[in-house]
CSV table of C-alpha atoms (C1' of nucleotides) in Angstrom, one decimal:
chain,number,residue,atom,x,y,z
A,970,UNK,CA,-8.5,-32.3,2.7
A,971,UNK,CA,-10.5,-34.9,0.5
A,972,UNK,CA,-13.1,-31.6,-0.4
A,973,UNK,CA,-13.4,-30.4,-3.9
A,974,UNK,CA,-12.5,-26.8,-2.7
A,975,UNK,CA,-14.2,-25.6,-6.0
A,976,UNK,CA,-14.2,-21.7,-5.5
A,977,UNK,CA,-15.4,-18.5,-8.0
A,978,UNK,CA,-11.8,-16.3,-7.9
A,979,UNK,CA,-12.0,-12.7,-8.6
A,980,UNK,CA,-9.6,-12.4,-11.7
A,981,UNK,CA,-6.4,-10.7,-11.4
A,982,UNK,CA,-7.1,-7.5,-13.4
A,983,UNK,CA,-9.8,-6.7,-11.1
A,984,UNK,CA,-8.0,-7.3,-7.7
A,985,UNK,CA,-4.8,-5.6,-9.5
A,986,UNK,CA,-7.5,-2.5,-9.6
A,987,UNK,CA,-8.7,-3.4,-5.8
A,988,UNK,CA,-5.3,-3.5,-4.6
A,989,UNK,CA,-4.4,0.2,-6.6
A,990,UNK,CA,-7.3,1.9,-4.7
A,991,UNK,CA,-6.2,-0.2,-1.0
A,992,UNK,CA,-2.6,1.2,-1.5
A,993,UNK,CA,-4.0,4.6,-2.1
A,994,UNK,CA,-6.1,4.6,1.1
A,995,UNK,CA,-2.9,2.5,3.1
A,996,UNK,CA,-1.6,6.1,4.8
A,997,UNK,CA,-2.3,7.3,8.0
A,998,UNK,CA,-3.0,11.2,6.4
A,999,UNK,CA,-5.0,9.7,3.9
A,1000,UNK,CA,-7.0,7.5,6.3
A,1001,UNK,CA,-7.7,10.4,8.9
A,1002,UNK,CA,-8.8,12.8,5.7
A,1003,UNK,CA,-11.3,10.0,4.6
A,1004,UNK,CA,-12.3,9.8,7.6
A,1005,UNK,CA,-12.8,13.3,8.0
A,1006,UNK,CA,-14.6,13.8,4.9
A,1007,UNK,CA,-17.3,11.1,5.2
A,1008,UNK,CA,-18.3,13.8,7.9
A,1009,UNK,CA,-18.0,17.1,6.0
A,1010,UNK,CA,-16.6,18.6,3.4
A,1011,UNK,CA,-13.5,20.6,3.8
A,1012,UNK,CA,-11.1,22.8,2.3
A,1013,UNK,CA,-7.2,21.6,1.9
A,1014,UNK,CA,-6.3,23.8,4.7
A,1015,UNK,CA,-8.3,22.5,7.1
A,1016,UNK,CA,-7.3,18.8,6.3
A,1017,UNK,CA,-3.3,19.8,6.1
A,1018,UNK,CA,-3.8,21.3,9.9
A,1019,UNK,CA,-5.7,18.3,11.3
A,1020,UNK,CA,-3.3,16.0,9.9
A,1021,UNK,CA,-0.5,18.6,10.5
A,1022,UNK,CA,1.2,18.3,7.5
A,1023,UNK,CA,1.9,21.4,5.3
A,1024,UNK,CA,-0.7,22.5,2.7
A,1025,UNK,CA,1.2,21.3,-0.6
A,1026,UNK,CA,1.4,17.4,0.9
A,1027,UNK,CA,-2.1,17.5,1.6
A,1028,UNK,CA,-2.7,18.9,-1.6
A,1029,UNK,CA,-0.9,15.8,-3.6
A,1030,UNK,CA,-2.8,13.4,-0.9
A,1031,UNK,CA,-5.8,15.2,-2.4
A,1032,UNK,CA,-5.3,14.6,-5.9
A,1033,UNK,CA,-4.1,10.8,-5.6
A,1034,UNK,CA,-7.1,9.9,-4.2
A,1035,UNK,CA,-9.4,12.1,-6.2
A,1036,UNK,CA,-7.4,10.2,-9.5
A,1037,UNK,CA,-9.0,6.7,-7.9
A,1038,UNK,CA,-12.4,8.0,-7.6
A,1039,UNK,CA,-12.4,8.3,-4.2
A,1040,UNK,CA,-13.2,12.2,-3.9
A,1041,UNK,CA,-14.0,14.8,-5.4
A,1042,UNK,CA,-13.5,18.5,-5.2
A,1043,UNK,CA,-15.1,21.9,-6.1
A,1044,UNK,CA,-13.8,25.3,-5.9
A,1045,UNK,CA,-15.0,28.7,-3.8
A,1046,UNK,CA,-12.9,31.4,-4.3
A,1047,UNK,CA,-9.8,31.1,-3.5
A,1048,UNK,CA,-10.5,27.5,-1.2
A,1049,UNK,CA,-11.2,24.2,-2.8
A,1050,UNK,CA,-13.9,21.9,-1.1
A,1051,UNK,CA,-13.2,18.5,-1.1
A,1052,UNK,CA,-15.7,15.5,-1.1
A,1053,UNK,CA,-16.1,11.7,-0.9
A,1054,UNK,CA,-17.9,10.6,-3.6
A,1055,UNK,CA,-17.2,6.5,-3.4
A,1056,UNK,CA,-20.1,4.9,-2.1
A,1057,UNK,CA,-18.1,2.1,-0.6
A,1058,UNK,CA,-15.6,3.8,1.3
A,1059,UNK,CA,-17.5,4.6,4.6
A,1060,UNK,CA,-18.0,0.9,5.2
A,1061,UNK,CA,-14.6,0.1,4.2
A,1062,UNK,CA,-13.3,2.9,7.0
A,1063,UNK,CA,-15.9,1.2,9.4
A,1064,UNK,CA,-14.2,-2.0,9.1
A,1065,UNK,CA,-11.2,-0.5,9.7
A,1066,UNK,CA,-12.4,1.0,12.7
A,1067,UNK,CA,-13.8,-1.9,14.1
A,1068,UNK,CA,-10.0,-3.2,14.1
A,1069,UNK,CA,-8.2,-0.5,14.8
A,1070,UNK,CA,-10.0,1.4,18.3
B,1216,UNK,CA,-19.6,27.0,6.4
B,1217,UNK,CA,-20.7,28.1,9.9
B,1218,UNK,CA,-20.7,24.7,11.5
B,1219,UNK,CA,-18.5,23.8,14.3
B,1220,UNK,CA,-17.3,20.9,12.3
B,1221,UNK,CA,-16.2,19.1,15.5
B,1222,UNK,CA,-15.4,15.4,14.9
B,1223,UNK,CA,-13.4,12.6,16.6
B,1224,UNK,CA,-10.6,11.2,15.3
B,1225,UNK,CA,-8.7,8.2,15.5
B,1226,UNK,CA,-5.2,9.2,16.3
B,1227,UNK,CA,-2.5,9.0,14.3
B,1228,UNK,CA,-0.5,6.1,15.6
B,1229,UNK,CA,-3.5,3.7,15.1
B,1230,UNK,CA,-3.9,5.1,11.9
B,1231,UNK,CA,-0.7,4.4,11.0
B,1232,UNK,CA,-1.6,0.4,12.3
B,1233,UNK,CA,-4.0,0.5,10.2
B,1234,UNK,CA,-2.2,1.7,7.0
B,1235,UNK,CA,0.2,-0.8,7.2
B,1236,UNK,CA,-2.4,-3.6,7.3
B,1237,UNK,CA,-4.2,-1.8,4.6
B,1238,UNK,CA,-0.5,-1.9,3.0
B,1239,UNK,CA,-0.1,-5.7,3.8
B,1240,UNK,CA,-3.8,-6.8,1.8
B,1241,UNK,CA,-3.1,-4.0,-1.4
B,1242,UNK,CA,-1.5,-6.9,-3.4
B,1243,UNK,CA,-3.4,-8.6,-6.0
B,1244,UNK,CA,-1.7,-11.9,-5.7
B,1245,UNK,CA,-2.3,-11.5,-1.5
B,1246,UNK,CA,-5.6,-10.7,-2.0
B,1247,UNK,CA,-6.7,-13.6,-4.1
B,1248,UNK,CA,-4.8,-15.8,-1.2
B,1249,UNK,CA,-7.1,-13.9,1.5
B,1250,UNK,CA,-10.3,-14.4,-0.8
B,1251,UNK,CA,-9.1,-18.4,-0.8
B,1252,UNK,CA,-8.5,-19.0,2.6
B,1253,UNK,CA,-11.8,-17.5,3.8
B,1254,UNK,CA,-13.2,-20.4,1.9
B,1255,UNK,CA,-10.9,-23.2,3.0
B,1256,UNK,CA,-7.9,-23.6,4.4
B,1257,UNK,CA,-4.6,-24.5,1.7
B,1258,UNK,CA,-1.2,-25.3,1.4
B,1259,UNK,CA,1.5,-22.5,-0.5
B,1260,UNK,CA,1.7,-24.2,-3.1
B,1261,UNK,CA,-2.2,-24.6,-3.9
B,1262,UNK,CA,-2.0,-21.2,-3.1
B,1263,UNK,CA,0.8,-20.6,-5.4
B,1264,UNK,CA,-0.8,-22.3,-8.2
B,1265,UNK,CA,-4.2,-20.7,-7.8
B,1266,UNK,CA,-1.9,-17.5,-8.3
B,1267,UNK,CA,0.2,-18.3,-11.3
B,1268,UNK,CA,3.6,-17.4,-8.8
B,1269,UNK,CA,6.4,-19.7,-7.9
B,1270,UNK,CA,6.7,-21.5,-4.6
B,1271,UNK,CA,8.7,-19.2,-3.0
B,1272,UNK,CA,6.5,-16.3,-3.7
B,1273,UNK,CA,3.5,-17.3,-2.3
B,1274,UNK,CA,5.2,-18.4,0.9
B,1275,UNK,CA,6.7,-15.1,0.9
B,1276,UNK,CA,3.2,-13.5,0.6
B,1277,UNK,CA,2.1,-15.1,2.8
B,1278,UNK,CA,4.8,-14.7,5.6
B,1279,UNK,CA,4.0,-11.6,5.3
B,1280,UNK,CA,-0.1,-11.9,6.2
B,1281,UNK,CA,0.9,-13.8,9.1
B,1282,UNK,CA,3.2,-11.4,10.5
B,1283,UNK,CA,0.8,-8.7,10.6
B,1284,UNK,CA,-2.0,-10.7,12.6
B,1285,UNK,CA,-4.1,-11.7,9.2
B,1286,UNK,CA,-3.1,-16.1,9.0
B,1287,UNK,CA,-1.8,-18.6,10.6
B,1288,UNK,CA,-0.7,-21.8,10.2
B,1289,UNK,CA,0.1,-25.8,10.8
B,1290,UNK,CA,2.4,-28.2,9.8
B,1291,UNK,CA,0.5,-31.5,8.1
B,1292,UNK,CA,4.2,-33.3,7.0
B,1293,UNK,CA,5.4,-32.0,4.1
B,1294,UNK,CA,3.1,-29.5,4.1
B,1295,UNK,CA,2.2,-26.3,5.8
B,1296,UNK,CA,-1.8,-25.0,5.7
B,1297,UNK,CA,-2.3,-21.6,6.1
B,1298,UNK,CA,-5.9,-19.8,7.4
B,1299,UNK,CA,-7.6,-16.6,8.2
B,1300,UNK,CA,-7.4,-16.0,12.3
B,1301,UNK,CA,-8.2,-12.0,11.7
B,1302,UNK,CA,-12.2,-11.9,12.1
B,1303,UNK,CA,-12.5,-8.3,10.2
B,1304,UNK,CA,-11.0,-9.8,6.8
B,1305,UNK,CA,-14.1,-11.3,5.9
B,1306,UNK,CA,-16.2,-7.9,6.1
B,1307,UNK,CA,-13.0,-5.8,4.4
B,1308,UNK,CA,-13.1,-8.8,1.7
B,1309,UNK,CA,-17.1,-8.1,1.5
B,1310,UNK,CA,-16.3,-4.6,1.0
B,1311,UNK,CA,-13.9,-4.9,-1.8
B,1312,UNK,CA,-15.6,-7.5,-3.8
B,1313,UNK,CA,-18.7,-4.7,-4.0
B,1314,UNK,CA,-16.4,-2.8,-5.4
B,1315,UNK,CA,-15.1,-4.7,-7.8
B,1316,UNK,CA,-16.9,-7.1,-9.3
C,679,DT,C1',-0.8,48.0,-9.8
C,680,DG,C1',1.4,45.2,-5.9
C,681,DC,C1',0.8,42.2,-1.8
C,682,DT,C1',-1.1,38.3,0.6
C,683,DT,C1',-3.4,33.9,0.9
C,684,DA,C1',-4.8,29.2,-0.8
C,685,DT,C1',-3.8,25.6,-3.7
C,686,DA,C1',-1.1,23.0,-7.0
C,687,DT,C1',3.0,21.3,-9.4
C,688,DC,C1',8.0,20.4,-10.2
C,689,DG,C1',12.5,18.2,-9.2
C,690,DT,C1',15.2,15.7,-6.2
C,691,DT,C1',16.5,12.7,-2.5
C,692,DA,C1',15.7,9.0,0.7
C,693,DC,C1',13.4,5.0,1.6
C,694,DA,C1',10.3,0.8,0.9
C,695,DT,C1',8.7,-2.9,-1.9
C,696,DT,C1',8.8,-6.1,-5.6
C,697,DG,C1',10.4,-10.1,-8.1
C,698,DC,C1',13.6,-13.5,-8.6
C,699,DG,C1',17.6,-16.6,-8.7
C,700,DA,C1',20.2,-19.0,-5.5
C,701,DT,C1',20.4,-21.4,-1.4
C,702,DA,C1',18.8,-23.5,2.9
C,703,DT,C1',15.9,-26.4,5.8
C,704,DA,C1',12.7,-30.1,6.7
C,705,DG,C1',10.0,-34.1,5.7
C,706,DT,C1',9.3,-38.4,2.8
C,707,DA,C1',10.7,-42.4,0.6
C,708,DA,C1',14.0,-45.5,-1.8
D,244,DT,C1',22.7,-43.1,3.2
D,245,DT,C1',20.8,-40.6,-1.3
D,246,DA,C1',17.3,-38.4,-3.8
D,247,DC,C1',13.1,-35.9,-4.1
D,248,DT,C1',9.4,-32.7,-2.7
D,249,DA,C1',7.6,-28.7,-0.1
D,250,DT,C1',8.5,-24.6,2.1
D,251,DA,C1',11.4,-20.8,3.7
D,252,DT,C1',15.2,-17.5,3.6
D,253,DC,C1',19.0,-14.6,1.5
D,254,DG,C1',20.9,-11.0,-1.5
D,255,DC,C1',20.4,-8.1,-5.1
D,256,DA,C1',18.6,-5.1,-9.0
D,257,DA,C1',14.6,-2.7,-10.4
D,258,DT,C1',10.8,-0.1,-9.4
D,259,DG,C1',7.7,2.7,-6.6
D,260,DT,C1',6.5,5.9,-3.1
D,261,DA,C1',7.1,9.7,0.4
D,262,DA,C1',8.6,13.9,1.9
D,263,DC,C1',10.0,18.4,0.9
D,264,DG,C1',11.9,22.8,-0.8
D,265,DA,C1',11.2,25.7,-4.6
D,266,DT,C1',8.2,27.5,-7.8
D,267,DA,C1',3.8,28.4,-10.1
D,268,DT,C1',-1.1,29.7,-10.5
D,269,DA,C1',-5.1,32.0,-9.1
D,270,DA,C1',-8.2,34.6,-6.1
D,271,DG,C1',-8.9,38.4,-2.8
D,272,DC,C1',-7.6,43.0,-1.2
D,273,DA,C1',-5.0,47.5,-0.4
DNA sequence: TGCTTATATCGTTACATTGCGATATAGTAA
DNA sequence: TTACTATATCGCAATGTAACGATATAAGCA
């Protein structure tokens, strides 16, 4: 214990920010439509039925994590595509995997 | 459109696992604790100082991390030092700092 | 036009989390 | 013993989040 323990902190606005995006991706429907994404694209429909939730919860699930920049969307008649469009979140879910299969 | 789109998926009761720890880190004051003990080990109330919270708090926090598999830690006297026993933190750390920093 | 499907939003209720003062426990030292 | 320090726990008030039925919008089709 006689070290200097001398270390760079990230400050708190930042890991306040950090912490935002982790809560939004800390739910299992949210994690399994990540992870579904950073396959394909898909339409809310799909995502509700593989998460088997109705259409309107995957729909707000949607939109919170579209509002952090993690996806993004685009519209085909009457379906809306979704996308991932974070560059970091396929190695955040691979950590995640690593722990959790 | 016409691909079979057919993907594994983690199932839903590890994803939930994994939510909760995701839960657990989405905490500014917890994460600058993780991002301090992957450097060093400390005692709460280093740990308390370095994050401008009482005492209490940080032992709180940090009950919390150890609960969910993330610390541990030892009894030095007074004191108690707290460090990183979950091997994955590092790279999730790694993965947020890209992020935001 | 009216009917159906796909998606989004609103309003409410139930539940979880946060922060914090007060209190408790354990070790140190006089 | 008493006093002090470090850490932990309790109980509560405030806030945040999740789930869900009801409703709204918008596109496709008869």
């Amino acid at each position: 214990m006689a070290s200097t323990k001398k270390i760079k902190l990230t400050d708190l606005k930042s890991l306040e920010q950090a912490a935002e995006c982790l809560r939004t991706l800390a739910h299992p429907h949210r994690l399994r439509i990540v992870q579904m994404l950073l396959q394909s694209e898909y339409t809310v429909g799909e995502l509700a039925e593989a998460c088997e939730i109705a259409p309107h919860m995957a729909s707000e699930h949607l939109r919170k994590m579209q509002h952090c920049g993690f996806l993004d969307s685009e519209k085909d008649g009457q379906r809306r595509y979704y996308h991932v469009v974070e560059p970091h979140l396929a190695n955040i879910l691979s950590c995640i995997e690593a722990r959790f299969e």
